[in-house]
Structure formats: structure tokens, C-alpha cells
Amino acid sequence: MTAVPQALADARSSIDNLDAALVHLLAERFKITQRVGELKARLDLPPADPAREAEQVRRLRTLAEASQLDPEFAEKVITFIMTEVVRHHVQIRDGVSPVEDGNVGGSR
Amino acid sequence: MTAVPQALADARSSIDNLDAALVHLLAERFKITQRVGELKARLDLPPADPAREAEQVRRLRTLAEASQLDPEFAEKVITFIMTEVVRHHVQIRDGVSPVEDGNVGGSR
């Protein structure tokens, strides 16, 4: 009986490790999209690029299928992230500082 | 002038690499939560564990702050993922196969 709660604890420890990696990846991703937003504002490019986004979704669905992750779920997560990034690019274009007290990436 | 589109292309190439890593992390995370769901069903544990989830959110917000990612955004992403996982655990408990043609992780 003690073996089973141990199995749950072990699984949770792995989930925690993966989640930490996830947060750090997202942090790095937002550092890059922040630069993209500034570049787009400087070049007068639109904050969103539907063709690029469709290509990202298509590619990530394929990667999800290859790694046995539900592609619908992968699409929902990436769309959620991309929506946040575009909102952020709009703020940069409009001269609203999206960076307050050192935080990058969104809705505060 | 060509230098700037190159900067955008470079940034996008990095974003694509990070997104591929993100999808693979999510795939691995769902493999583990699938096992947790089966374990919980076998032990008659509830599909959701609010105390554990609150602790996950608290910890990931702290990690987000440390890596300069907006903690609100990190919380939204992780909550979205956890909601999907609990939905999945309910399906396992109720004997609905969440695994169809080899895909794991969700809403199909």
C-alpha cells in the first residue's frame, strides 16, 4: 500500500521538474518575442502575422502527433501563447510599456 | 535593410526551436499524468487535488518571477494545462478511454 502513494509522489516529482522546464522555456520565448515586437514596431510591420501563425500551428500539430500528444491540445496551448504575444506586440506598437518591474510577457 | 528581416528570421527560428521543445515537454508531461490518472482511478482518489494544484501554481509563479516571466501569464498557462489533465483523469475514472489511436492528452 505504501508503494502506491510512493508511485504518485514520484510521478508528481517528475511533473514538477517538467513544469519548471516549461516555465523557463516560456520565459526565454517571451524574451525573444519581446525583441520581435520591438522590431515590428520599428519597421511598421503589423503585430500579428496570420500566415506565420498558421504555419506554426501546422508544424506543432505534426510534432505533437509524432510525440503522441493530442494535436488539438497542442494547438490550444500554442494559440493561447501566440494570442498573448500579439497582445503584447500591440502594446509595444502603441507605446504602452509591457515591461513593468522587470516582468515580461503579459497581462498585468 | 536586409539585416532587419534577417533579425526577424533569426528570432523566429529560435521561437520554432523553443516551441518544438515545448511540445515535447508537454507530451512527456501527459504521459506521466496519464499514469497518475490510472493510479488515482485504481485507488479511488479524486481526479482533482486542489491543495496540490495551489502549491503547483504558487511554486511556478515564483519560478516565473525568477526568470522574468509575468507570473500571471505563467499561472494562466499552467492552469489551462491542469484543467485539461483533470478532465482527462475524470475520463479515466469513468472508464472512458482517453487514448484513441495512440494520442494522449485531451479533447478529441
PDB file of C-alpha atoms in Angstrom:
ATOM      1  CA  MET A   1       0.000   0.000   0.000  1.00  0.00           C
ATOM      2  CA  THR A   2       2.883   2.361   0.698  1.00  0.00           C
ATOM      3  CA  ALA A   3       4.241   1.533  -2.766  1.00  0.00           C
ATOM      4  CA  VAL A   4       1.348   3.237  -4.487  1.00  0.00           C
ATOM      5  CA  PRO A   5       1.469   6.644  -2.805  1.00  0.00           C
ATOM      6  CA  GLN A   6       5.199   6.491  -3.495  1.00  0.00           C
ATOM      7  CA  ALA A   7       4.397   5.987  -7.195  1.00  0.00           C
ATOM      8  CA  LEU A   8       2.166   9.067  -7.057  1.00  0.00           C
ATOM      9  CA  ALA A   9       4.864  11.083  -5.286  1.00  0.00           C
ATOM     10  CA  ASP A  10       7.431  10.009  -7.875  1.00  0.00           C
ATOM     11  CA  ALA A  11       5.147  10.999 -10.738  1.00  0.00           C
ATOM     12  CA  ARG A  12       4.499  14.386  -9.144  1.00  0.00           C
ATOM     13  CA  SER A  13       8.195  14.997  -8.694  1.00  0.00           C
ATOM     14  CA  SER A  14       8.707  14.414 -12.436  1.00  0.00           C
ATOM     15  CA  ILE A  15       5.754  16.676 -13.268  1.00  0.00           C
ATOM     16  CA  ASP A  16       7.304  19.403 -11.104  1.00  0.00           C
ATOM     17  CA  ASN A  17      10.600  19.084 -12.954  1.00  0.00           C
ATOM     18  CA  LEU A  18       8.903  19.281 -16.341  1.00  0.00           C
ATOM     19  CA  ASP A  19       6.840  22.282 -15.226  1.00  0.00           C
ATOM     20  CA  ALA A  20       9.963  24.139 -14.118  1.00  0.00           C
ATOM     21  CA  ALA A  21      11.479  23.473 -17.547  1.00  0.00           C
ATOM     22  CA  LEU A  22       8.227  24.656 -19.143  1.00  0.00           C
ATOM     23  CA  VAL A  23       8.282  27.958 -17.257  1.00  0.00           C
ATOM     24  CA  HIS A  24      11.896  28.575 -18.209  1.00  0.00           C
ATOM     25  CA  LEU A  25      11.178  27.828 -21.863  1.00  0.00           C
ATOM     26  CA  LEU A  26       8.236  30.227 -21.799  1.00  0.00           C
ATOM     27  CA  ALA A  27      10.417  32.891 -20.174  1.00  0.00           C
ATOM     28  CA  GLU A  28      13.021  32.508 -22.902  1.00  0.00           C
ATOM     29  CA  ARG A  29      10.330  32.523 -25.601  1.00  0.00           C
ATOM     30  CA  PHE A  30       8.952  35.809 -24.302  1.00  0.00           C
ATOM     31  CA  LYS A  31      12.379  37.395 -24.245  1.00  0.00           C
ATOM     32  CA  ILE A  32      12.602  36.653 -27.961  1.00  0.00           C
ATOM     33  CA  THR A  33       9.063  37.732 -28.849  1.00  0.00           C
ATOM     34  CA  GLN A  34       9.693  40.950 -26.930  1.00  0.00           C
ATOM     35  CA  ARG A  35      12.549  41.670 -29.352  1.00  0.00           C
ATOM     36  CA  VAL A  36      10.314  40.695 -32.290  1.00  0.00           C
ATOM     37  CA  GLY A  37       7.658  43.112 -31.060  1.00  0.00           C
ATOM     38  CA  GLU A  38      10.149  45.969 -30.884  1.00  0.00           C
ATOM     39  CA  LEU A  39      11.474  45.124 -34.337  1.00  0.00           C
ATOM     40  CA  LYS A  40       7.987  45.018 -35.824  1.00  0.00           C
ATOM     41  CA  ALA A  41       7.083  48.343 -34.244  1.00  0.00           C
ATOM     42  CA  ARG A  42      10.254  49.928 -35.639  1.00  0.00           C
ATOM     43  CA  LEU A  43       9.602  48.533 -39.131  1.00  0.00           C
ATOM     44  CA  ASP A  44       5.895  49.324 -39.093  1.00  0.00           C
ATOM     45  CA  LEU A  45       5.044  45.665 -39.502  1.00  0.00           C
ATOM     46  CA  PRO A  46       1.662  44.500 -38.186  1.00  0.00           C
ATOM     47  CA  PRO A  47       1.724  42.912 -34.690  1.00  0.00           C
ATOM     48  CA  ALA A  48       0.118  39.695 -35.961  1.00  0.00           C
ATOM     49  CA  ASP A  49       1.157  37.614 -38.947  1.00  0.00           C
ATOM     50  CA  PRO A  50      -1.639  35.116 -39.717  1.00  0.00           C
ATOM     51  CA  ALA A  51       0.353  33.207 -42.365  1.00  0.00           C
ATOM     52  CA  ARG A  52       3.282  32.693 -39.990  1.00  0.00           C
ATOM     53  CA  GLU A  53       0.912  31.674 -37.173  1.00  0.00           C
ATOM     54  CA  ALA A  54      -0.922  29.144 -39.347  1.00  0.00           C
ATOM     55  CA  GLU A  55       2.422  27.633 -40.305  1.00  0.00           C
ATOM     56  CA  GLN A  56       3.461  27.427 -36.623  1.00  0.00           C
ATOM     57  CA  VAL A  57       0.246  25.658 -35.703  1.00  0.00           C
ATOM     58  CA  ARG A  58       0.559  23.228 -38.597  1.00  0.00           C
ATOM     59  CA  ARG A  59       4.138  22.375 -37.696  1.00  0.00           C
ATOM     60  CA  LEU A  60       3.454  21.964 -33.983  1.00  0.00           C
ATOM     61  CA  ARG A  61       0.446  19.726 -34.630  1.00  0.00           C
ATOM     62  CA  THR A  62       2.739  17.468 -36.648  1.00  0.00           C
ATOM     63  CA  LEU A  63       5.317  17.438 -33.851  1.00  0.00           C
ATOM     64  CA  ALA A  64       2.571  16.692 -31.325  1.00  0.00           C
ATOM     65  CA  GLU A  65       1.353  13.732 -33.360  1.00  0.00           C
ATOM     66  CA  ALA A  66       4.906  12.391 -33.623  1.00  0.00           C
ATOM     67  CA  SER A  67       5.299  12.574 -29.834  1.00  0.00           C
ATOM     68  CA  GLN A  68       1.825  11.147 -29.137  1.00  0.00           C
ATOM     69  CA  LEU A  69       0.404  14.347 -27.732  1.00  0.00           C
ATOM     70  CA  ASP A  70      -3.150  15.214 -28.760  1.00  0.00           C
ATOM     71  CA  PRO A  71      -2.651  17.776 -31.581  1.00  0.00           C
ATOM     72  CA  GLU A  72      -5.859  19.583 -30.581  1.00  0.00           C
ATOM     73  CA  PHE A  73      -4.431  20.175 -27.150  1.00  0.00           C
ATOM     74  CA  ALA A  74      -1.061  21.302 -28.555  1.00  0.00           C
ATOM     75  CA  GLU A  75      -2.880  23.744 -30.839  1.00  0.00           C
ATOM     76  CA  LYS A  76      -4.908  25.174 -27.941  1.00  0.00           C
ATOM     77  CA  VAL A  77      -1.790  25.786 -25.853  1.00  0.00           C
ATOM     78  CA  ILE A  78       0.216  27.363 -28.666  1.00  0.00           C
ATOM     79  CA  THR A  79      -2.727  29.517 -29.757  1.00  0.00           C
ATOM     80  CA  PHE A  80      -3.131  30.720 -26.196  1.00  0.00           C
ATOM     81  CA  ILE A  81       0.551  31.683 -26.079  1.00  0.00           C
ATOM     82  CA  MET A  82       0.502  33.350 -29.514  1.00  0.00           C
ATOM     83  CA  THR A  83      -2.575  35.402 -28.622  1.00  0.00           C
ATOM     84  CA  GLU A  84      -0.767  36.704 -25.566  1.00  0.00           C
ATOM     85  CA  VAL A  85       2.282  37.571 -27.688  1.00  0.00           C
ATOM     86  CA  VAL A  86       0.223  39.516 -30.253  1.00  0.00           C
ATOM     87  CA  ARG A  87      -1.489  41.442 -27.450  1.00  0.00           C
ATOM     88  CA  HIS A  88       1.979  42.250 -26.235  1.00  0.00           C
ATOM     89  CA  HIS A  89       3.152  43.371 -29.701  1.00  0.00           C
ATOM     90  CA  VAL A  90       0.165  45.706 -29.937  1.00  0.00           C
ATOM     91  CA  GLN A  91       1.185  47.270 -26.623  1.00  0.00           C
ATOM     92  CA  ILE A  92       4.727  47.777 -27.904  1.00  0.00           C
ATOM     93  CA  ARG A  93       3.450  49.332 -31.143  1.00  0.00           C
ATOM     94  CA  ASP A  94       1.142  51.664 -29.234  1.00  0.00           C
ATOM     95  CA  GLY A  95       3.953  52.729 -26.966  1.00  0.00           C
ATOM     96  CA  VAL A  96       2.484  51.118 -23.873  1.00  0.00           C
ATOM     97  CA  SER A  97       5.321  49.658 -21.852  1.00  0.00           C
ATOM     98  CA  PRO A  98       4.640  45.941 -21.493  1.00  0.00           C
ATOM     99  CA  VAL A  99       7.597  45.648 -19.149  1.00  0.00           C
ATOM    100  CA  GLU A 100       6.904  46.718 -15.620  1.00  0.00           C
ATOM    101  CA  ASP A 101       9.264  45.998 -12.763  1.00  0.00           C
ATOM    102  CA  GLY A 102      11.231  43.568 -14.862  1.00  0.00           C
ATOM    103  CA  ASN A 103       8.443  41.214 -15.901  1.00  0.00           C
ATOM    104  CA  VAL A 104       7.880  40.218 -19.495  1.00  0.00           C
ATOM    105  CA  GLY A 105       5.005  38.532 -21.146  1.00  0.00           C
ATOM    106  CA  GLY A 106       1.706  39.870 -20.432  1.00  0.00           C
ATOM    107  CA  SER A 107      -1.437  40.575 -18.675  1.00  0.00           C
ATOM    108  CA  ARG A 108      -0.895  42.643 -15.617  1.00  0.00           C
TER     109      ARG A 108
ATOM    110  CA  MET B   1      17.630  46.913 -44.744  1.00  0.00           C
ATOM    111  CA  THR B   2      18.265  43.230 -45.361  1.00  0.00           C
ATOM    112  CA  ALA B   3      19.808  42.986 -41.865  1.00  0.00           C
ATOM    113  CA  VAL B   4      16.487  43.619 -40.183  1.00  0.00           C
ATOM    114  CA  PRO B   5      14.352  40.942 -41.848  1.00  0.00           C
ATOM    115  CA  GLN B   6      17.278  38.636 -41.086  1.00  0.00           C
ATOM    116  CA  ALA B   7      16.953  39.565 -37.401  1.00  0.00           C
ATOM    117  CA  LEU B   8      13.270  38.666 -37.587  1.00  0.00           C
ATOM    118  CA  ALA B   9      14.038  35.372 -39.341  1.00  0.00           C
ATOM    119  CA  ASP B  10      16.649  34.538 -36.704  1.00  0.00           C
ATOM    120  CA  ALA B  11      14.234  35.268 -33.875  1.00  0.00           C
ATOM    121  CA  ARG B  12      11.573  33.113 -35.497  1.00  0.00           C
ATOM    122  CA  SER B  13      13.986  30.261 -35.911  1.00  0.00           C
ATOM    123  CA  SER B  14      14.716  30.388 -32.162  1.00  0.00           C
ATOM    124  CA  ILE B  15      10.988  30.573 -31.378  1.00  0.00           C
ATOM    125  CA  ASP B  16      10.434  27.484 -33.529  1.00  0.00           C
ATOM    126  CA  ASN B  17      13.125  25.595 -31.627  1.00  0.00           C
ATOM    127  CA  LEU B  18      11.664  26.567 -28.264  1.00  0.00           C
ATOM    128  CA  ASP B  19       8.158  25.615 -29.425  1.00  0.00           C
ATOM    129  CA  ALA B  20       9.349  22.179 -30.505  1.00  0.00           C
ATOM    130  CA  ALA B  21      10.891  21.702 -27.054  1.00  0.00           C
ATOM    131  CA  LEU B  22       7.628  22.923 -25.514  1.00  0.00           C
ATOM    132  CA  VAL B  23       5.562  20.355 -27.408  1.00  0.00           C
ATOM    133  CA  HIS B  24       7.909  17.556 -26.410  1.00  0.00           C
ATOM    134  CA  LEU B  25       7.796  18.609 -22.763  1.00  0.00           C
ATOM    135  CA  LEU B  26       4.006  18.682 -22.879  1.00  0.00           C
ATOM    136  CA  ALA B  27       3.960  15.236 -24.483  1.00  0.00           C
ATOM    137  CA  GLU B  28       6.161  13.858 -21.718  1.00  0.00           C
ATOM    138  CA  ARG B  29       4.071  15.586 -19.048  1.00  0.00           C
ATOM    139  CA  PHE B  30       0.908  13.975 -20.400  1.00  0.00           C
ATOM    140  CA  LYS B  31       2.490  10.544 -20.400  1.00  0.00           C
ATOM    141  CA  ILE B  32       3.083  10.978 -16.677  1.00  0.00           C
ATOM    142  CA  THR B  33      -0.317  12.457 -15.856  1.00  0.00           C
ATOM    143  CA  GLN B  34      -1.910   9.584 -17.773  1.00  0.00           C
ATOM    144  CA  ARG B  35      -0.232   7.200 -15.307  1.00  0.00           C
ATOM    145  CA  VAL B  36      -1.329   9.390 -12.393  1.00  0.00           C
ATOM    146  CA  GLY B  37      -4.921   9.271 -13.665  1.00  0.00           C
ATOM    147  CA  GLU B  38      -4.864   5.489 -13.822  1.00  0.00           C
ATOM    148  CA  LEU B  39      -3.353   5.295 -10.339  1.00  0.00           C
ATOM    149  CA  LYS B  40      -5.973   7.639  -8.908  1.00  0.00           C
ATOM    150  CA  ALA B  41      -8.795   5.676 -10.515  1.00  0.00           C
ATOM    151  CA  ARG B  42      -7.421   2.418  -9.085  1.00  0.00           C
ATOM    152  CA  LEU B  43      -7.072   3.911  -5.592  1.00  0.00           C
ATOM    153  CA  ASP B  44     -10.409   5.724  -5.694  1.00  0.00           C
ATOM    154  CA  LEU B  45      -8.672   9.073  -5.276  1.00  0.00           C
ATOM    155  CA  PRO B  46     -10.467  12.147  -6.638  1.00  0.00           C
ATOM    156  CA  PRO B  47      -9.361  13.298 -10.119  1.00  0.00           C
ATOM    157  CA  ALA B  48      -8.520  16.795  -8.853  1.00  0.00           C
ATOM    158  CA  ASP B  49      -6.397  17.717  -5.833  1.00  0.00           C
ATOM    159  CA  PRO B  50      -6.913  21.438  -5.104  1.00  0.00           C
ATOM    160  CA  ALA B  51      -4.183  21.607  -2.425  1.00  0.00           C
ATOM    161  CA  ARG B  52      -1.605  20.105  -4.760  1.00  0.00           C
ATOM    162  CA  GLU B  53      -2.723  22.393  -7.611  1.00  0.00           C
ATOM    163  CA  ALA B  54      -2.496  25.513  -5.440  1.00  0.00           C
ATOM    164  CA  GLU B  55       1.017  24.506  -4.430  1.00  0.00           C
ATOM    165  CA  GLN B  56       1.995  23.969  -8.098  1.00  0.00           C
ATOM    166  CA  VAL B  57       0.703  27.403  -9.058  1.00  0.00           C
ATOM    167  CA  ARG B  58       2.469  29.075  -6.147  1.00  0.00           C
ATOM    168  CA  ARG B  59       5.771  27.395  -6.982  1.00  0.00           C
ATOM    169  CA  LEU B  60       5.548  28.133 -10.713  1.00  0.00           C
ATOM    170  CA  ARG B  61       4.703  31.786 -10.098  1.00  0.00           C
ATOM    171  CA  THR B  62       7.884  32.041  -8.034  1.00  0.00           C
ATOM    172  CA  LEU B  63       9.919  30.373 -10.793  1.00  0.00           C
ATOM    173  CA  ALA B  64       8.318  32.702 -13.354  1.00  0.00           C
ATOM    174  CA  GLU B  65       9.294  35.756 -11.326  1.00  0.00           C
ATOM    175  CA  ALA B  66      12.850  34.481 -11.009  1.00  0.00           C
ATOM    176  CA  SER B  67      13.096  34.056 -14.781  1.00  0.00           C
ATOM    177  CA  GLN B  68      11.371  37.405 -15.507  1.00  0.00           C
ATOM    178  CA  LEU B  69       8.237  35.874 -16.976  1.00  0.00           C
ATOM    179  CA  ASP B  70       4.954  37.519 -15.969  1.00  0.00           C
ATOM    180  CA  PRO B  71       3.640  35.260 -13.161  1.00  0.00           C
ATOM    181  CA  GLU B  72       0.033  35.939 -14.220  1.00  0.00           C
ATOM    182  CA  PHE B  73       0.769  34.553 -17.642  1.00  0.00           C
ATOM    183  CA  ALA B  74       2.607  31.527 -16.205  1.00  0.00           C
ATOM    184  CA  GLU B  75      -0.384  30.846 -13.959  1.00  0.00           C
ATOM    185  CA  LYS B  76      -2.817  31.060 -16.873  1.00  0.00           C
ATOM    186  CA  VAL B  77      -0.812  28.572 -18.937  1.00  0.00           C
ATOM    187  CA  ILE B  78      -0.335  26.083 -16.114  1.00  0.00           C
ATOM    188  CA  THR B  79      -3.987  26.350 -15.050  1.00  0.00           C
ATOM    189  CA  PHE B  80      -5.042  25.678 -18.629  1.00  0.00           C
ATOM    190  CA  ILE B  81      -2.851  22.556 -18.711  1.00  0.00           C
ATOM    191  CA  MET B  82      -4.015  21.323 -15.284  1.00  0.00           C
ATOM    192  CA  THR B  83      -7.669  21.771 -16.218  1.00  0.00           C
ATOM    193  CA  GLU B  84      -7.106  19.584 -19.248  1.00  0.00           C
ATOM    194  CA  VAL B  85      -5.366  16.965 -17.092  1.00  0.00           C
ATOM    195  CA  VAL B  86      -8.221  16.822 -14.561  1.00  0.00           C
ATOM    196  CA  ARG B  87     -10.746  16.450 -17.401  1.00  0.00           C
ATOM    197  CA  HIS B  88      -8.618  13.573 -18.567  1.00  0.00           C
ATOM    198  CA  HIS B  89      -8.498  11.987 -15.083  1.00  0.00           C
ATOM    199  CA  VAL B  90     -12.284  12.145 -14.899  1.00  0.00           C
ATOM    200  CA  GLN B  91     -12.481  10.285 -18.204  1.00  0.00           C
ATOM    201  CA  ILE B  92     -10.123   7.604 -16.886  1.00  0.00           C
ATOM    202  CA  ARG B  93     -12.133   7.260 -13.665  1.00  0.00           C
ATOM    203  CA  ASP B  94     -15.381   6.969 -15.628  1.00  0.00           C
ATOM    204  CA  GLY B  95     -13.902   4.323 -17.862  1.00  0.00           C
ATOM    205  CA  VAL B  96     -13.938   6.486 -20.957  1.00  0.00           C
ATOM    206  CA  SER B  97     -10.832   5.724 -22.929  1.00  0.00           C
ATOM    207  CA  PRO B  98      -8.919   8.982 -23.289  1.00  0.00           C
ATOM    208  CA  VAL B  99      -6.465   7.258 -25.550  1.00  0.00           C
ATOM    209  CA  GLU B 100      -7.616   6.929 -29.102  1.00  0.00           C
ATOM    210  CA  ASP B 101      -5.354   5.910 -31.921  1.00  0.00           C
ATOM    211  CA  GLY B 102      -2.279   6.497 -29.824  1.00  0.00           C
ATOM    212  CA  ASN B 103      -2.865  10.108 -28.837  1.00  0.00           C
ATOM    213  CA  VAL B 104      -2.698  11.219 -25.237  1.00  0.00           C
ATOM    214  CA  GLY B 105      -3.779  14.416 -23.636  1.00  0.00           C
ATOM    215  CA  GLY B 106      -7.161  15.544 -24.407  1.00  0.00           C
ATOM    216  CA  SER B 107     -10.026  16.994 -26.168  1.00  0.00           C
ATOM    217  CA  ARG B 108     -10.952  14.937 -29.147  1.00  0.00           C
TER     218      ARG B 108
END
